[in-house]
Coordinates of N, CA and C in Angstrom, one line a residue:
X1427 N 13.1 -3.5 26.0 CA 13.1 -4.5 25.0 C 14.3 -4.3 24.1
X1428 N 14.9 -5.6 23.5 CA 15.9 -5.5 22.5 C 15.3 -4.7 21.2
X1429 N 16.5 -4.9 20.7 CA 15.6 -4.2 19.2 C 14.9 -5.1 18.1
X1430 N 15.4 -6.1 18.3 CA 14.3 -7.4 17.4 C 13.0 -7.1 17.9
X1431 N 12.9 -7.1 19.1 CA 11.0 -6.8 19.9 C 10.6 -5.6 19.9
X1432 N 11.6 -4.5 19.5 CA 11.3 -3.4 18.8 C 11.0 -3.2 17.3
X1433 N 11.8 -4.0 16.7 CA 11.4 -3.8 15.2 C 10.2 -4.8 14.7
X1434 N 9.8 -5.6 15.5 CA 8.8 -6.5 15.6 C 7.4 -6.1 16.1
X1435 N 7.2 -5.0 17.2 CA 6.3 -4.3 17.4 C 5.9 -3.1 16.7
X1436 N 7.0 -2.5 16.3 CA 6.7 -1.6 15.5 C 6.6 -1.4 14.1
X1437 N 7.0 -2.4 13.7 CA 6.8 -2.6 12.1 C 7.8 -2.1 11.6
X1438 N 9.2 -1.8 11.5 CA 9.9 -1.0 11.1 C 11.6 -1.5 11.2
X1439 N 12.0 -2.0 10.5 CA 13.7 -2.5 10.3 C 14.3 -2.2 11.4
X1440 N 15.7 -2.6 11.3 CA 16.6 -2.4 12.8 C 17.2 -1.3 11.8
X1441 N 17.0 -1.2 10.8 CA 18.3 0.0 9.8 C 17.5 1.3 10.2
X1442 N 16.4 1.1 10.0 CA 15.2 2.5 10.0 C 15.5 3.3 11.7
X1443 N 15.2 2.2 12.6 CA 15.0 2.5 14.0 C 16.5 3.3 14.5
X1444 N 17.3 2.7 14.2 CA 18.6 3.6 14.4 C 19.2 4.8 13.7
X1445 N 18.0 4.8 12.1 CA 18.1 5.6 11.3 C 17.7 6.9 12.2
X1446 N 16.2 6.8 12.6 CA 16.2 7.3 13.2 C 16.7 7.9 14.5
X1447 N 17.1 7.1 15.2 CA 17.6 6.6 16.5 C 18.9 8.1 15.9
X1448 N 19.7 8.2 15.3 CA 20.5 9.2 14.7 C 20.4 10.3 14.2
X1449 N 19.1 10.7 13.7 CA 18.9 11.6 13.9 C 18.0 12.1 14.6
X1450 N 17.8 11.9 15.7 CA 17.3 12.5 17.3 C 15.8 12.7 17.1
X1451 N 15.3 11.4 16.7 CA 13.8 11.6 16.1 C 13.1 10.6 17.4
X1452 N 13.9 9.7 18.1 CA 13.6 8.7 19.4 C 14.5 9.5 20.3
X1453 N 13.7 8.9 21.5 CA 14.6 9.4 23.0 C 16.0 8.0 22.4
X1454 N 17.1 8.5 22.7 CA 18.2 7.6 22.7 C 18.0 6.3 24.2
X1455 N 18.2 4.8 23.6 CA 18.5 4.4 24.1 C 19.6 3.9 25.7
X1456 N 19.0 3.3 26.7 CA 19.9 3.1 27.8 C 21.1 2.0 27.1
X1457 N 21.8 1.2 27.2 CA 22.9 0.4 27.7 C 23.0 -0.2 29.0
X1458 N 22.3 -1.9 27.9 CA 22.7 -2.8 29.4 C 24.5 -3.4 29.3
X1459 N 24.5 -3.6 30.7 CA 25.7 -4.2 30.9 C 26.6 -4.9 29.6
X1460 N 25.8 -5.7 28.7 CA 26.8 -6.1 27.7 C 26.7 -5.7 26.4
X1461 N 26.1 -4.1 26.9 CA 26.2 -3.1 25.7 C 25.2 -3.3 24.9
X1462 N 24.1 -4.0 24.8 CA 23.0 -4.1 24.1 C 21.9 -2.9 24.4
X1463 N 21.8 -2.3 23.3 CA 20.3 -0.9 23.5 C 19.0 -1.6 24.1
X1464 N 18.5 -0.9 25.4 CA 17.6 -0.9 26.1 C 15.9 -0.4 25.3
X1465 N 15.2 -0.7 24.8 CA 14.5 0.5 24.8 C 13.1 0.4 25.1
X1466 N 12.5 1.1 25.4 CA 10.8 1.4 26.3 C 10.2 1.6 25.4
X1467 N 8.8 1.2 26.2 CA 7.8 1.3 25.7 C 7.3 2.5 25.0
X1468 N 8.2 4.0 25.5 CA 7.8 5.2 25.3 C 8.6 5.1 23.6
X1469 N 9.7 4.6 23.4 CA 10.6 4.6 22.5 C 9.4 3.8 21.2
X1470 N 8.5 2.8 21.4 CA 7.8 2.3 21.1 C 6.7 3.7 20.3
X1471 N 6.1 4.0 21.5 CA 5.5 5.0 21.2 C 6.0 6.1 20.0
X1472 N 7.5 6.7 20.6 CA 7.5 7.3 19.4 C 7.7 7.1 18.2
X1473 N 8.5 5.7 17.8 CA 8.3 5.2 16.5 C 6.9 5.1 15.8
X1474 N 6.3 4.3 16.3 CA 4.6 4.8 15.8 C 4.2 5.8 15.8
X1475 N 4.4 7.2 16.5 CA 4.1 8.3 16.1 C 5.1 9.1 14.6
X1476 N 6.5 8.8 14.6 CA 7.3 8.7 13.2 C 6.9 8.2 12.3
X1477 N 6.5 6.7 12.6 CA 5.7 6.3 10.9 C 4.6 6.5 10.6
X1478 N 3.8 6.9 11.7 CA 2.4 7.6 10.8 C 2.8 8.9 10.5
X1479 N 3.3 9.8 10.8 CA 3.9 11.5 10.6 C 5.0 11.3 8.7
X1480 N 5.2 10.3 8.9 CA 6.0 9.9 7.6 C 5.0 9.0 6.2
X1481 N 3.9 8.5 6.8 CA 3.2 8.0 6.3 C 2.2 9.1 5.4
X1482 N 2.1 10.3 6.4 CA 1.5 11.3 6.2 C 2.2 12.6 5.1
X1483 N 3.4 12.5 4.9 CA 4.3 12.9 3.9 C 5.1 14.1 5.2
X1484 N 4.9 14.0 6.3 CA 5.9 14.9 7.3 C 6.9 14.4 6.8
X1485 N 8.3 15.7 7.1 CA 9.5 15.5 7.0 C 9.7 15.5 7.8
X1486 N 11.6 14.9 8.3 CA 12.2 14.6 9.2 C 12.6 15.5 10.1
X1487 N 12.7 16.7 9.6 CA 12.5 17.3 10.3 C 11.4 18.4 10.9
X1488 N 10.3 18.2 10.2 CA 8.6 18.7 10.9 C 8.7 17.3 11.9
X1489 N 8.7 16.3 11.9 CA 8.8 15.5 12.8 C 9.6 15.6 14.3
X1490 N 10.6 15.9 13.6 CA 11.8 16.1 14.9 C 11.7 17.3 15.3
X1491 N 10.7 18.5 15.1 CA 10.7 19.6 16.0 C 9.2 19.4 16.6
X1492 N 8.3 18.7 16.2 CA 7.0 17.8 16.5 C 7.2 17.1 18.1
X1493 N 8.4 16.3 17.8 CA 8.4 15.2 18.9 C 7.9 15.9 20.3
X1494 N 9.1 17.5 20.7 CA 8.8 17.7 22.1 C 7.2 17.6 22.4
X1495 N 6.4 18.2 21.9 CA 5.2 18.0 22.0 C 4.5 16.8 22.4
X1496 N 5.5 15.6 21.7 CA 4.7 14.2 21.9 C 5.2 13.5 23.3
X1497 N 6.2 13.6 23.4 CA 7.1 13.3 24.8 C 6.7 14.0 26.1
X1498 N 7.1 13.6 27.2 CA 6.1 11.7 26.9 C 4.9 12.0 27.2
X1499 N 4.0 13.1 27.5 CA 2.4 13.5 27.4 C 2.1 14.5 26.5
X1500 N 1.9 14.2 25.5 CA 1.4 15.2 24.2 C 0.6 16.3 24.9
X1501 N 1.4 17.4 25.1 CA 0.4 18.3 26.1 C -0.4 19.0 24.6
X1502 N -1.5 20.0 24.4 CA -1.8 20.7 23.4 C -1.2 21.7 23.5
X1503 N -1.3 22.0 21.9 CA -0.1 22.5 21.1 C -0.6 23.4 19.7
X1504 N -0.7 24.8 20.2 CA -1.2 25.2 18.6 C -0.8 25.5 17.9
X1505 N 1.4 25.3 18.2 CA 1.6 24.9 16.8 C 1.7 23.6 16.1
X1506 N 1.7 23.1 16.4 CA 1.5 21.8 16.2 C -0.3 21.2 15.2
X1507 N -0.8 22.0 16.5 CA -2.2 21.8 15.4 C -2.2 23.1 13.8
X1508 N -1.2 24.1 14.5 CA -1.2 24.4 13.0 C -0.5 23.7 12.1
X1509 N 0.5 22.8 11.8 CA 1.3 22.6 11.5 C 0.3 21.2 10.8
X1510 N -0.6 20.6 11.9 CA -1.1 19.8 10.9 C -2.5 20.1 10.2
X1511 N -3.2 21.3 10.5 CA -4.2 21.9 9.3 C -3.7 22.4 8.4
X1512 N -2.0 23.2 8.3 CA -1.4 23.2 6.9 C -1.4 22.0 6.2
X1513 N -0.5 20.9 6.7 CA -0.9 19.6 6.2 C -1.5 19.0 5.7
X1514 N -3.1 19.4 6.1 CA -4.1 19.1 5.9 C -4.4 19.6 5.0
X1515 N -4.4 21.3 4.7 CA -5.1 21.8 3.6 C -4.0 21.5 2.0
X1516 N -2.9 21.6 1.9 CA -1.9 20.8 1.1 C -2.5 19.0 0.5
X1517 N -2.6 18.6 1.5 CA -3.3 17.6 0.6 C -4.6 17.8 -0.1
X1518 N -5.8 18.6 0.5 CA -6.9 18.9 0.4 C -6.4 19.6 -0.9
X1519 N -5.5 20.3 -1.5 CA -5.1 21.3 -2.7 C -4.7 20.1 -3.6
X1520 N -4.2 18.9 -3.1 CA -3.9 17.9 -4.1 C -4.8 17.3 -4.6
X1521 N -5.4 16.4 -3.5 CA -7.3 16.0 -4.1 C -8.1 17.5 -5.3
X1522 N -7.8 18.2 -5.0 CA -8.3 19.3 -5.9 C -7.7 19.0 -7.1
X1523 N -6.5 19.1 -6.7 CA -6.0 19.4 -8.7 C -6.1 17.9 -8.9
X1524 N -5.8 17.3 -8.3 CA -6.0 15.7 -9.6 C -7.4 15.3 -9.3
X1525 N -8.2 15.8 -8.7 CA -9.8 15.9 -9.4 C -9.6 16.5 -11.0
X1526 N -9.6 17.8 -11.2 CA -9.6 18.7 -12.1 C -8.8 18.0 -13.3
X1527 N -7.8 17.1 -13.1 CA -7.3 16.2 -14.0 C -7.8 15.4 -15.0
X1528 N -8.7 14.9 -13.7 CA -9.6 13.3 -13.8 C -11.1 14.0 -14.6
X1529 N -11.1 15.4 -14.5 CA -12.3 15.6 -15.1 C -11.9 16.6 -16.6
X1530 N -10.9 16.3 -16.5 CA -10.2 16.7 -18.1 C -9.8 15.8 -18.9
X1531 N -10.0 14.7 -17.7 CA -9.9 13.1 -18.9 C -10.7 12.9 -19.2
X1532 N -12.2 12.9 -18.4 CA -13.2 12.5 -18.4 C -14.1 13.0 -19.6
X1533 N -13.5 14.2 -19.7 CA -14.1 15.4 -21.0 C -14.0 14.5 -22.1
X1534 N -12.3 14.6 -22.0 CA -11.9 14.2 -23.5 C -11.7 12.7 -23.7
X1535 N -12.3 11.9 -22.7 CA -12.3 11.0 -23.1 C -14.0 10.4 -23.8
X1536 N -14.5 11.2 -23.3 CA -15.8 11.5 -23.5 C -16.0 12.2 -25.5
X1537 N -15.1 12.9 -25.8 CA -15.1 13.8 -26.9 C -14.6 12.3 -27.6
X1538 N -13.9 11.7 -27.4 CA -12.9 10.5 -28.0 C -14.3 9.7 -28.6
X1539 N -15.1 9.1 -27.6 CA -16.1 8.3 -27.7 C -17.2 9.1 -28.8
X1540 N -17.2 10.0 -28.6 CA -18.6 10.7 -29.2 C -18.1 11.0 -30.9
X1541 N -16.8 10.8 -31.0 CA -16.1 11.5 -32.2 C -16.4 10.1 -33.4
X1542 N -16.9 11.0 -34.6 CA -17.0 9.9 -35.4 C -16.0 9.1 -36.0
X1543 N -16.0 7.9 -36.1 CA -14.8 6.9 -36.5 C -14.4 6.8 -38.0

């Protein structure tokens, strides 16, 4: 597929995909005859696996040492799965503290109300 039917399946600009495409985060495209980038279905694949990994606050480069794993049969991977229970517990540490926030507003927003006028 061209890159219009690339950036059109995958939701993601022609600037991004070669952004990528540059730093070695997709298999590099073939070249047809009049020099236009080739790209697969697999190339497909790993963009959708880039923008949920980016969606997810991965960096570009946890992603790009990520990829071999995903190419082209995600074999299992226990660093990998460590890499995303760290991930996991890091946000789980964020839902924590901005709970703990939300119940320091809730105090004093509470003390605000009860306080005589």
């Amino acid at each position: 597929m061209l890159i219009g039917e690339l950036e059109r399946a995958s939701g993601l600009g022609r600037d991004t995909i070669r952004f990528y495409e540059k730093r070695g985060l997709i298999t590099p495209p073939s070249r047809r005859d009049n020099g236009y980038r080739e790209y697969t279905e697999q190339t497909l694949a790993e963009l959708r696996f880039v923008r949920r990994a980016r969606e997810l606050e991965f960096r570009l480069d946890e992603i790009r040492e990520a990829m071999p794993h995903f190419r082209p049969e995600p074999p299992f991977c226990d660093e990998l799965e460590a890499r995303l229970r760290h991930k996991r517990e890091a946000f789980c540490a964020q839902i924590r503290a901005a709970e703990a926030k939300i119940g320091m507003i809730d105090d004093l927003l509470a003390r605000l109300v009860a306080a005589p006028r």
